Coordinates of C-alpha atoms in Angstrom, one line a residue:
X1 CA -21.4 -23.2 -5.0
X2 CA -21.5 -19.7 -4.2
X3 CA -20.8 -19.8 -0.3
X4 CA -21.9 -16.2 0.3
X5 CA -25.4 -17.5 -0.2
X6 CA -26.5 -18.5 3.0
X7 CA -24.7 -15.4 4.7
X8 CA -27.1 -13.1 2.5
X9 CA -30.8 -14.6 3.9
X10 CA -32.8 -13.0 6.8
X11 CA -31.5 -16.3 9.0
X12 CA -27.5 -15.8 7.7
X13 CA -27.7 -11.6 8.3
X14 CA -28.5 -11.5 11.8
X15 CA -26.4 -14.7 12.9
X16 CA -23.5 -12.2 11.3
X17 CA -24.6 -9.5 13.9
X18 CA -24.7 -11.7 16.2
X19 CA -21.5 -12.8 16.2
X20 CA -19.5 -9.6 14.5
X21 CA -17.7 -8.6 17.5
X22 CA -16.6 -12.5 18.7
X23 CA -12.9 -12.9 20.4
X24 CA -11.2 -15.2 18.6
X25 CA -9.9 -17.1 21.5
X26 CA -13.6 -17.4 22.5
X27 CA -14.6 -18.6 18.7
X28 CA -15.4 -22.2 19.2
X29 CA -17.3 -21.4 23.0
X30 CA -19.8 -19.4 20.7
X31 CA -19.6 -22.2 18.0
X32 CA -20.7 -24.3 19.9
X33 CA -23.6 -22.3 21.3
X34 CA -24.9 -21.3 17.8
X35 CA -24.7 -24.8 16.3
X36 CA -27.7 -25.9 18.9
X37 CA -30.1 -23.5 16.9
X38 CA -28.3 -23.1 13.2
X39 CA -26.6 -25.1 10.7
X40 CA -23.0 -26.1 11.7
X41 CA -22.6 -25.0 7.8
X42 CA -23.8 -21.4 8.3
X43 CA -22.3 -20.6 11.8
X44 CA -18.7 -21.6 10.5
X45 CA -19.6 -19.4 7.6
X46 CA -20.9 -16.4 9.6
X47 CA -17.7 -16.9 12.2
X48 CA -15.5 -17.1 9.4
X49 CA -17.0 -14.1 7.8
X50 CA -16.6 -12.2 11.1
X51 CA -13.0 -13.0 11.2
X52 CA -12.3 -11.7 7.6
X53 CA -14.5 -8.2 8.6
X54 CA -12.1 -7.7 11.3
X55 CA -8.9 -8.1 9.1
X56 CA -10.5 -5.6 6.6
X57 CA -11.4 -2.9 9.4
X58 CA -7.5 -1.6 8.0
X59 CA -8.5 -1.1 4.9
X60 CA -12.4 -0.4 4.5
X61 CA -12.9 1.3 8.2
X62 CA -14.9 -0.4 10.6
X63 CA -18.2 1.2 9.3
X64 CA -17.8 -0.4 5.8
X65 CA -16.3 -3.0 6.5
X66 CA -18.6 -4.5 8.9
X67 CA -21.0 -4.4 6.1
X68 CA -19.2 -5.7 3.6
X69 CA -18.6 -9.0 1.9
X70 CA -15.0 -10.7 1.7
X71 CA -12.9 -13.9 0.6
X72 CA -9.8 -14.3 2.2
X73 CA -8.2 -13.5 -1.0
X74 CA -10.1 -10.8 -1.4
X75 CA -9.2 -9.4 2.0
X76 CA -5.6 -9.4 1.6
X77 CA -5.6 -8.0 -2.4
X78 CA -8.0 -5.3 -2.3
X79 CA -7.0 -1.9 -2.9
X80 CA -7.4 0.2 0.8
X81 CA -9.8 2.4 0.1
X82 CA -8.0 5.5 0.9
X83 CA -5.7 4.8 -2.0
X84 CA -8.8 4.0 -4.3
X85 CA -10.7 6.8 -3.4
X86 CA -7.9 8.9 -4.4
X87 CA -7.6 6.9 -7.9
X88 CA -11.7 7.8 -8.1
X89 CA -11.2 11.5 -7.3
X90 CA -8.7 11.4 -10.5
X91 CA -10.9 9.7 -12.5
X92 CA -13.7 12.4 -12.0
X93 CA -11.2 15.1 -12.5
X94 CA -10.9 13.4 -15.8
X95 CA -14.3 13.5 -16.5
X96 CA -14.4 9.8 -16.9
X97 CA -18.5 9.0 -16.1
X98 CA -18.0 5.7 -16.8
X99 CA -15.2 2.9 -15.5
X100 CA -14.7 -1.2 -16.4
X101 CA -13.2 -2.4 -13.8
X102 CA -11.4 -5.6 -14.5
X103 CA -10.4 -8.5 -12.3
X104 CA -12.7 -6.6 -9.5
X105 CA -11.8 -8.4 -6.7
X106 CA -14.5 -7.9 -3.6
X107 CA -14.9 -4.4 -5.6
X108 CA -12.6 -2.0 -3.3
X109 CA -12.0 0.0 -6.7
X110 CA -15.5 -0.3 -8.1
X111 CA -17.5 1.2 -4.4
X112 CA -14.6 4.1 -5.0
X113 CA -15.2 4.8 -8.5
X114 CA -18.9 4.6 -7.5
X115 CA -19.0 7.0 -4.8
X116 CA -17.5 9.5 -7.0
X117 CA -20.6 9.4 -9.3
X118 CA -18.8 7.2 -11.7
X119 CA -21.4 4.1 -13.4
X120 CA -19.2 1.0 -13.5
X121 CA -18.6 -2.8 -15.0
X122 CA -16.7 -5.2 -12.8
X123 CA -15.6 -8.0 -14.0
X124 CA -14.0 -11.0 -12.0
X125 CA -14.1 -14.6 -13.3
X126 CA -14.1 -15.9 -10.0
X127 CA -17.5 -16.9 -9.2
X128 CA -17.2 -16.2 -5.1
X129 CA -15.4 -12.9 -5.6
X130 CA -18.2 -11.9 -8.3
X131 CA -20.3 -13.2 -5.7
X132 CA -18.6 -10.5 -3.1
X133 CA -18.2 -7.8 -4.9
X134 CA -22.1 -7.7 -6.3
X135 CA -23.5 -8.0 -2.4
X136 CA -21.0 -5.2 -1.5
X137 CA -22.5 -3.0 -4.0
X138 CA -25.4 -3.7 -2.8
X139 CA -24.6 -3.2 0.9
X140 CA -23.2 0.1 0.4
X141 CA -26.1 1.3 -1.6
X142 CA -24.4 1.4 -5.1
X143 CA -26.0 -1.0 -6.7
X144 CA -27.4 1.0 -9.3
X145 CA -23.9 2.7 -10.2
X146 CA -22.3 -0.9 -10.4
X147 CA -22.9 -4.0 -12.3
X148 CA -21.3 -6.9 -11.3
X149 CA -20.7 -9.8 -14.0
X150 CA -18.9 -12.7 -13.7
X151 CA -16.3 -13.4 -16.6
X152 CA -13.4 -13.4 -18.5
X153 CA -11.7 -9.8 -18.6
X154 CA -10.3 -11.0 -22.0
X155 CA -13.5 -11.4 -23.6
X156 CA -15.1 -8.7 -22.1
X157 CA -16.3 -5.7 -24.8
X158 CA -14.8 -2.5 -23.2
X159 CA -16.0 0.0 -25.7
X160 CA -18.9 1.7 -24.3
X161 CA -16.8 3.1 -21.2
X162 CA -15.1 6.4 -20.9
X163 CA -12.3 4.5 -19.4
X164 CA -10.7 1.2 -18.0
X165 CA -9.1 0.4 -15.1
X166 CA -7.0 -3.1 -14.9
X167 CA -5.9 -4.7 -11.6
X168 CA -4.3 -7.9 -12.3
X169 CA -3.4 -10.7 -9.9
X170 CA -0.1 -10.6 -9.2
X171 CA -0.4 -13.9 -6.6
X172 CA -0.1 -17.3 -7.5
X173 CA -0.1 -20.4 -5.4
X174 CA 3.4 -19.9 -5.2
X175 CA 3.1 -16.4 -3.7
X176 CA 3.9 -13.0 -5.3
X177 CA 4.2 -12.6 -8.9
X178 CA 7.4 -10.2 -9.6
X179 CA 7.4 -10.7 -13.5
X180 CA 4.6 -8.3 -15.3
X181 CA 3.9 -11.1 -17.9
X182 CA 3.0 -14.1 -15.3
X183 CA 0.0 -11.4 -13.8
X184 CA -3.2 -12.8 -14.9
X185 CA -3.7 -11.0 -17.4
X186 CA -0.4 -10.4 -18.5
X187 CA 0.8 -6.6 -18.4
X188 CA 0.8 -6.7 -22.0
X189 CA -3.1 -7.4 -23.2
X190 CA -3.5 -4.9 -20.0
X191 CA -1.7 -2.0 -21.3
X192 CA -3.7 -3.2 -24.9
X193 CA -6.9 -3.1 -23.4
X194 CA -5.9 0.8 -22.1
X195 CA -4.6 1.6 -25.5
X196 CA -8.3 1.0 -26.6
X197 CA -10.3 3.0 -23.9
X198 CA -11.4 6.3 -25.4
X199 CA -10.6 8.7 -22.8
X200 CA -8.1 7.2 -20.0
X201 CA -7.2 3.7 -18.2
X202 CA -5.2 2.9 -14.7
X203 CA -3.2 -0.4 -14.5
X204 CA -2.5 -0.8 -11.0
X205 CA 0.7 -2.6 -10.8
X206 CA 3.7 -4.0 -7.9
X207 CA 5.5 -0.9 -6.9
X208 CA 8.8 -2.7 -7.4
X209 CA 8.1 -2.8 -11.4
X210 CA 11.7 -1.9 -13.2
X211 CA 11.1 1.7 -15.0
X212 CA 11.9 0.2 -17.9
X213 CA 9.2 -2.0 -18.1
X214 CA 6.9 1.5 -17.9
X215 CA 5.5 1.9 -21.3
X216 CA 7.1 5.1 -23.1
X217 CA 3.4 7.0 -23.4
X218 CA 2.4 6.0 -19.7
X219 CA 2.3 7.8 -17.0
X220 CA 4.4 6.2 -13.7
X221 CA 2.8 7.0 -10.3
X222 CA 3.7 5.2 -7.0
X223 CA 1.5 5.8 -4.2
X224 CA 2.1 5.4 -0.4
X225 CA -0.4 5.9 2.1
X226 CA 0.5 7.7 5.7
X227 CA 4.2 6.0 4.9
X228 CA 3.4 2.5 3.6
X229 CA 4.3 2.3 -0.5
X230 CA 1.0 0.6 -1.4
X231 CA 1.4 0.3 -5.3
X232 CA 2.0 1.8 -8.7
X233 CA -0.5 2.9 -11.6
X234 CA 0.2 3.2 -15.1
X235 CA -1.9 5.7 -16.6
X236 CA -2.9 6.5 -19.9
X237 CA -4.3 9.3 -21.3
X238 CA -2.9 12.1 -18.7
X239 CA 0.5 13.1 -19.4
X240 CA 2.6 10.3 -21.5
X241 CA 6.5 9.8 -19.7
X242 CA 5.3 11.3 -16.6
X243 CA 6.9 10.4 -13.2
X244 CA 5.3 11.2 -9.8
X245 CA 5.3 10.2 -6.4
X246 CA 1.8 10.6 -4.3
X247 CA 1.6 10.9 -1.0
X248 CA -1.3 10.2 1.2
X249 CA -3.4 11.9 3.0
X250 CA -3.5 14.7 1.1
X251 CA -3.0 14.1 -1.3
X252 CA 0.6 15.2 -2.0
X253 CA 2.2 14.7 -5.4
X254 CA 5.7 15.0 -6.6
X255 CA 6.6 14.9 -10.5
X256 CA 9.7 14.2 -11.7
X257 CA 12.0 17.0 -13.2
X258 CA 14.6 14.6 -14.8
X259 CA 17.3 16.0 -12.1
X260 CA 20.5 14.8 -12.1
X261 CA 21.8 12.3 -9.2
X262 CA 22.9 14.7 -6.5
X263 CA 26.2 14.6 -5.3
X264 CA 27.3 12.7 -2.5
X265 CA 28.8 15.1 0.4
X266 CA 29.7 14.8 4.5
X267 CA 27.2 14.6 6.7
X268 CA 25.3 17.7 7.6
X269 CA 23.0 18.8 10.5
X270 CA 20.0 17.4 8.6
X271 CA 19.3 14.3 7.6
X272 CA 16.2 13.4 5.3
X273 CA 14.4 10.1 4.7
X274 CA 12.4 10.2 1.6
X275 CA 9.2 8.5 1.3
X276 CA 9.2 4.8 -0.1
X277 CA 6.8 6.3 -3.2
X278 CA 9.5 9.2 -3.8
X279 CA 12.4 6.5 -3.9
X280 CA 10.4 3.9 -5.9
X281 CA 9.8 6.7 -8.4
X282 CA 13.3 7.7 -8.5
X283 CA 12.7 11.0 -6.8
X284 CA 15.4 11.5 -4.5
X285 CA 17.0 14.2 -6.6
X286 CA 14.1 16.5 -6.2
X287 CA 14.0 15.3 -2.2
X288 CA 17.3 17.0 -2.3
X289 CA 17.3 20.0 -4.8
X290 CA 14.1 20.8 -2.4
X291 CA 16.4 21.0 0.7
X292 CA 19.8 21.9 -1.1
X293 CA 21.1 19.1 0.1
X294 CA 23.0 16.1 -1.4
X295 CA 23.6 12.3 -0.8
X296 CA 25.2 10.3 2.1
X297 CA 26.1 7.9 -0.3
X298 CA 25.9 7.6 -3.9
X299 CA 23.7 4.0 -3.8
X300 CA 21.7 5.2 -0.9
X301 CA 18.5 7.0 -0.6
X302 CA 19.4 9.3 3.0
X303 CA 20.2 13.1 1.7
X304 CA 21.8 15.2 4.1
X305 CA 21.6 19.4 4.2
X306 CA 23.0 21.8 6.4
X307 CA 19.6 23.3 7.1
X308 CA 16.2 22.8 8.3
X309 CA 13.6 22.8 5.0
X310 CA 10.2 20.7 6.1
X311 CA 8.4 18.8 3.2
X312 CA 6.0 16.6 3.2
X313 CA 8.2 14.2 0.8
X314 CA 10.5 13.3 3.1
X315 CA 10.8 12.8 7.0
X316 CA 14.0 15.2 8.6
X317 CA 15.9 14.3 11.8
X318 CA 18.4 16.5 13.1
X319 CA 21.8 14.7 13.7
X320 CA 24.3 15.0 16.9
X321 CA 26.8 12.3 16.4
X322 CA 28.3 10.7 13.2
X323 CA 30.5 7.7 14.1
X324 CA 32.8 5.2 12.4
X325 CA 30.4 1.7 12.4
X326 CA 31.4 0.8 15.9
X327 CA 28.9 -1.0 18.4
X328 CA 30.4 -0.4 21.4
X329 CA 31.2 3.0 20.8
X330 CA 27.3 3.6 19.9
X331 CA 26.6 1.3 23.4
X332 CA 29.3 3.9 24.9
X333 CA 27.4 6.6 23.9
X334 CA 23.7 5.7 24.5
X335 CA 24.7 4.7 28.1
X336 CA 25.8 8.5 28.5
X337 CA 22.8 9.8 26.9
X338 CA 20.9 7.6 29.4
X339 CA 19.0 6.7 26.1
X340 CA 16.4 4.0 27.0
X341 CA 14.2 4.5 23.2
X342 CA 16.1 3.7 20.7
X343 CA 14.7 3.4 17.0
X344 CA 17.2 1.8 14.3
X345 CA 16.5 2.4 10.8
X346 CA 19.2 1.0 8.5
X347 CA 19.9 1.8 4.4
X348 CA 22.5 -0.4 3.3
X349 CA 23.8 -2.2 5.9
X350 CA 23.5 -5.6 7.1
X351 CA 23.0 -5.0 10.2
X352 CA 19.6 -6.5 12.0
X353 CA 17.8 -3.7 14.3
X354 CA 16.5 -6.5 17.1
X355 CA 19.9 -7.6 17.3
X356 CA 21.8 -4.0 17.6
X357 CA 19.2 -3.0 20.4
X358 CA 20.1 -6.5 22.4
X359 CA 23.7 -5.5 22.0
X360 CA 23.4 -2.1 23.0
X361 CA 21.2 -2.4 25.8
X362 CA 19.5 0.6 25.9
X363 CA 18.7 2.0 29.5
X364 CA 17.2 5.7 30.5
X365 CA 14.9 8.2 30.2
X366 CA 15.6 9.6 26.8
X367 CA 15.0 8.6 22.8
X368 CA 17.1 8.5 19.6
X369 CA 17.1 7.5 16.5
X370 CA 20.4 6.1 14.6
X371 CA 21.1 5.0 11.1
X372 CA 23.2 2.5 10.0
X373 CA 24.0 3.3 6.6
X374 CA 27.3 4.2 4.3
X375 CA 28.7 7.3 3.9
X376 CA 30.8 8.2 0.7
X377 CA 31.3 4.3 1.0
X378 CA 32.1 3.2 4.2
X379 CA 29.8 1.7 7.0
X380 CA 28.8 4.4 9.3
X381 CA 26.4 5.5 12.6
X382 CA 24.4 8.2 12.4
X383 CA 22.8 9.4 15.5
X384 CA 19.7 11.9 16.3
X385 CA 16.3 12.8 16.4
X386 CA 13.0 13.8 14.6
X387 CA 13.7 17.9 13.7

């Protein structure tokens, strides 16, 4: 039974405005209230629904996504639509005109591709999120751009579509999926299926996929969006062994040069933190060839320089003390900074951040920042502040 259903009559749509902006906390008062005049079925479907709108406000904006469709599942694996309108912009550039989207979801990918003129198929075998993803089309105004059909990517005839786009589960009921053959579809009929597009294909994969599962005439990119790594593509048909970190907003993009590992050297004024999508995609030694500086530690993704060079790649923060891995030393020294902010970021130490702050006791007027890392080895404090 297709639970949508009831939410998508005259009767279901305004008991869905009427209870869109509905405190939790004051959930079963309003239940209550609405079950005297509606189904009990339908107002735990329309609260419910409300409740999954709000979760996908992150994602989708509050304008779509108080219009829009969702199963939980369907909240929490969709593709944030910042990050798939970006994927659509790429696919224009392309000139792809046409997209089959397979294992759609609530069809985050399929409204982006849409909304960059692009005519779509998407494909979901799960009845309820076919379900979803046809009355989102249809709430956004795309219906006639995307055809929903409910079925088995595998048996689904690709070949009249510029290009293909694959997003395979990678949950189970046992939680994430880390091994690229237990997605569903496994990575391998995937990357078949975008071997036989004619003109390109996107697999949207884990970001922590080992590089050398990354097929030899793929392109790798890892995308983060305002910080957050949200995933990696495997493209076809762009530019085979290609490496780049993307960055949004922007967007930003960093390709790989095959540099070397920098060197490891002593602390310098600067200290850089490169995006998660630059270190996922193995980019630190352009990060510091970018900078001229080198590495803190050979294992470690912090470079240091001597100087001030701003990129969007990689966050800078001017360092004032470097110190031996010594807690009441650091507690020493924030008390005499009258330091009352403190923000711990740590890269290779065990070290827990809540627990350092309760030690510490921070107290005062002023902020810092310090890194507990490794440098050239040993365990290390590093302390400062944004440059």
């Amino acid at each position: 039974m297709n639970d949508l259903a009831p939410l998508l009559t005259p009767e279901g749509r305004a008991l869905l405005d009427e209870v869109r902006d509905t405190d939790p906390a004051q959930e079963l008062a309003v239940a209550t209230r609405l079950r005297r005049e509606h189904p009990a079925e339908l107002v735990s479907a329309a609260l419910g629904q409300a409740r999954l709108r709000q979760r996908a406000v992150v994602k989708f904006g509050a304008e779509d996504a108080g219009r829009m469709f969702f199963t939980p599942n369907g909240v929490e694996q969709s593709t944030r639509a910042s990050v798939a309108a970006y994927r659509a912009r790429r696919m224009a550039d392309l000139g792809i005109t046409s997209v089959a989207d397979l294992c759609c979801g609530i069809g985050g990918d399929a409204i982006a591709l849409a909304r960059a003129g692009i005519r779509v198929l998407a494909v979901d075998r799960d009845p309820q999120t076919a379900a979803a993803a046809r009355a989102n089309a249809d709430a956004l105004g795309l219906a006639g751009l995307v055809e929903v059909r409910e079925a088995d990517v595998t048996e689904v005839d690709t070949a009249g579509f510029d290009a293909v786009f694959v997003d395979p589960a990678r949950r189970g009921g046992r939680g994430r999926i880390f091994d690229p053959e237990a997605y569903s579809p496994p990575l391998s009929w995937a990357v078949s299926a975008a071997r036989r597009a004619p003109r390109a294909a996107a697999l949207k994969i884990a970001p922590g996929i080992p590089h050398e599962a990354v097929p030899e005439d793929a392109e790798a990119e890892w995308i983060s969006d305002g910080g957050d790594v949200k995933e990696a593509v495997l493209w076809f048909g762009t530019e085979p062994g290609a490496v780049r970190a993307t960055l949004l907003p922007g967007p930003r993009s960093l390709l790989s040069r095959g540099l070397p590992d920098p060197a490891v050297r002593p602390p310098g004024r600067y200290l850089y933190e490169p995006d998660g999508a630059v270190i996922r995609a193995h980019l630190v030694a352009e990060v510091a060839d970018r900078v001229g500086g080198g590495l803190l530690d050979a294992t470690i993704a912090y470079v240091t320089a001597d100087a001030l060079h701003p990129t969007p790649y990689a966050t800078a923060y001017e360092i004032t003390d470097h110190l031996p891995f010594n807690v009441k030393k650091l507690k020493a020294l924030l008390r005499e900074r009258r330091v009352g902010t403190l923000t711990v970021k740590k890269r290779g130490s065990a070290v827990e951040p809540e627990e350092l702050r309760r030690k510490v006791k921070p107290q005062g007027p002023h902020a810092a920042t310090v890194f507990m890392t490794r440098v050239a080895g040993a365990p290390a404090m590093l302390i400062g502040h944004p440059a």
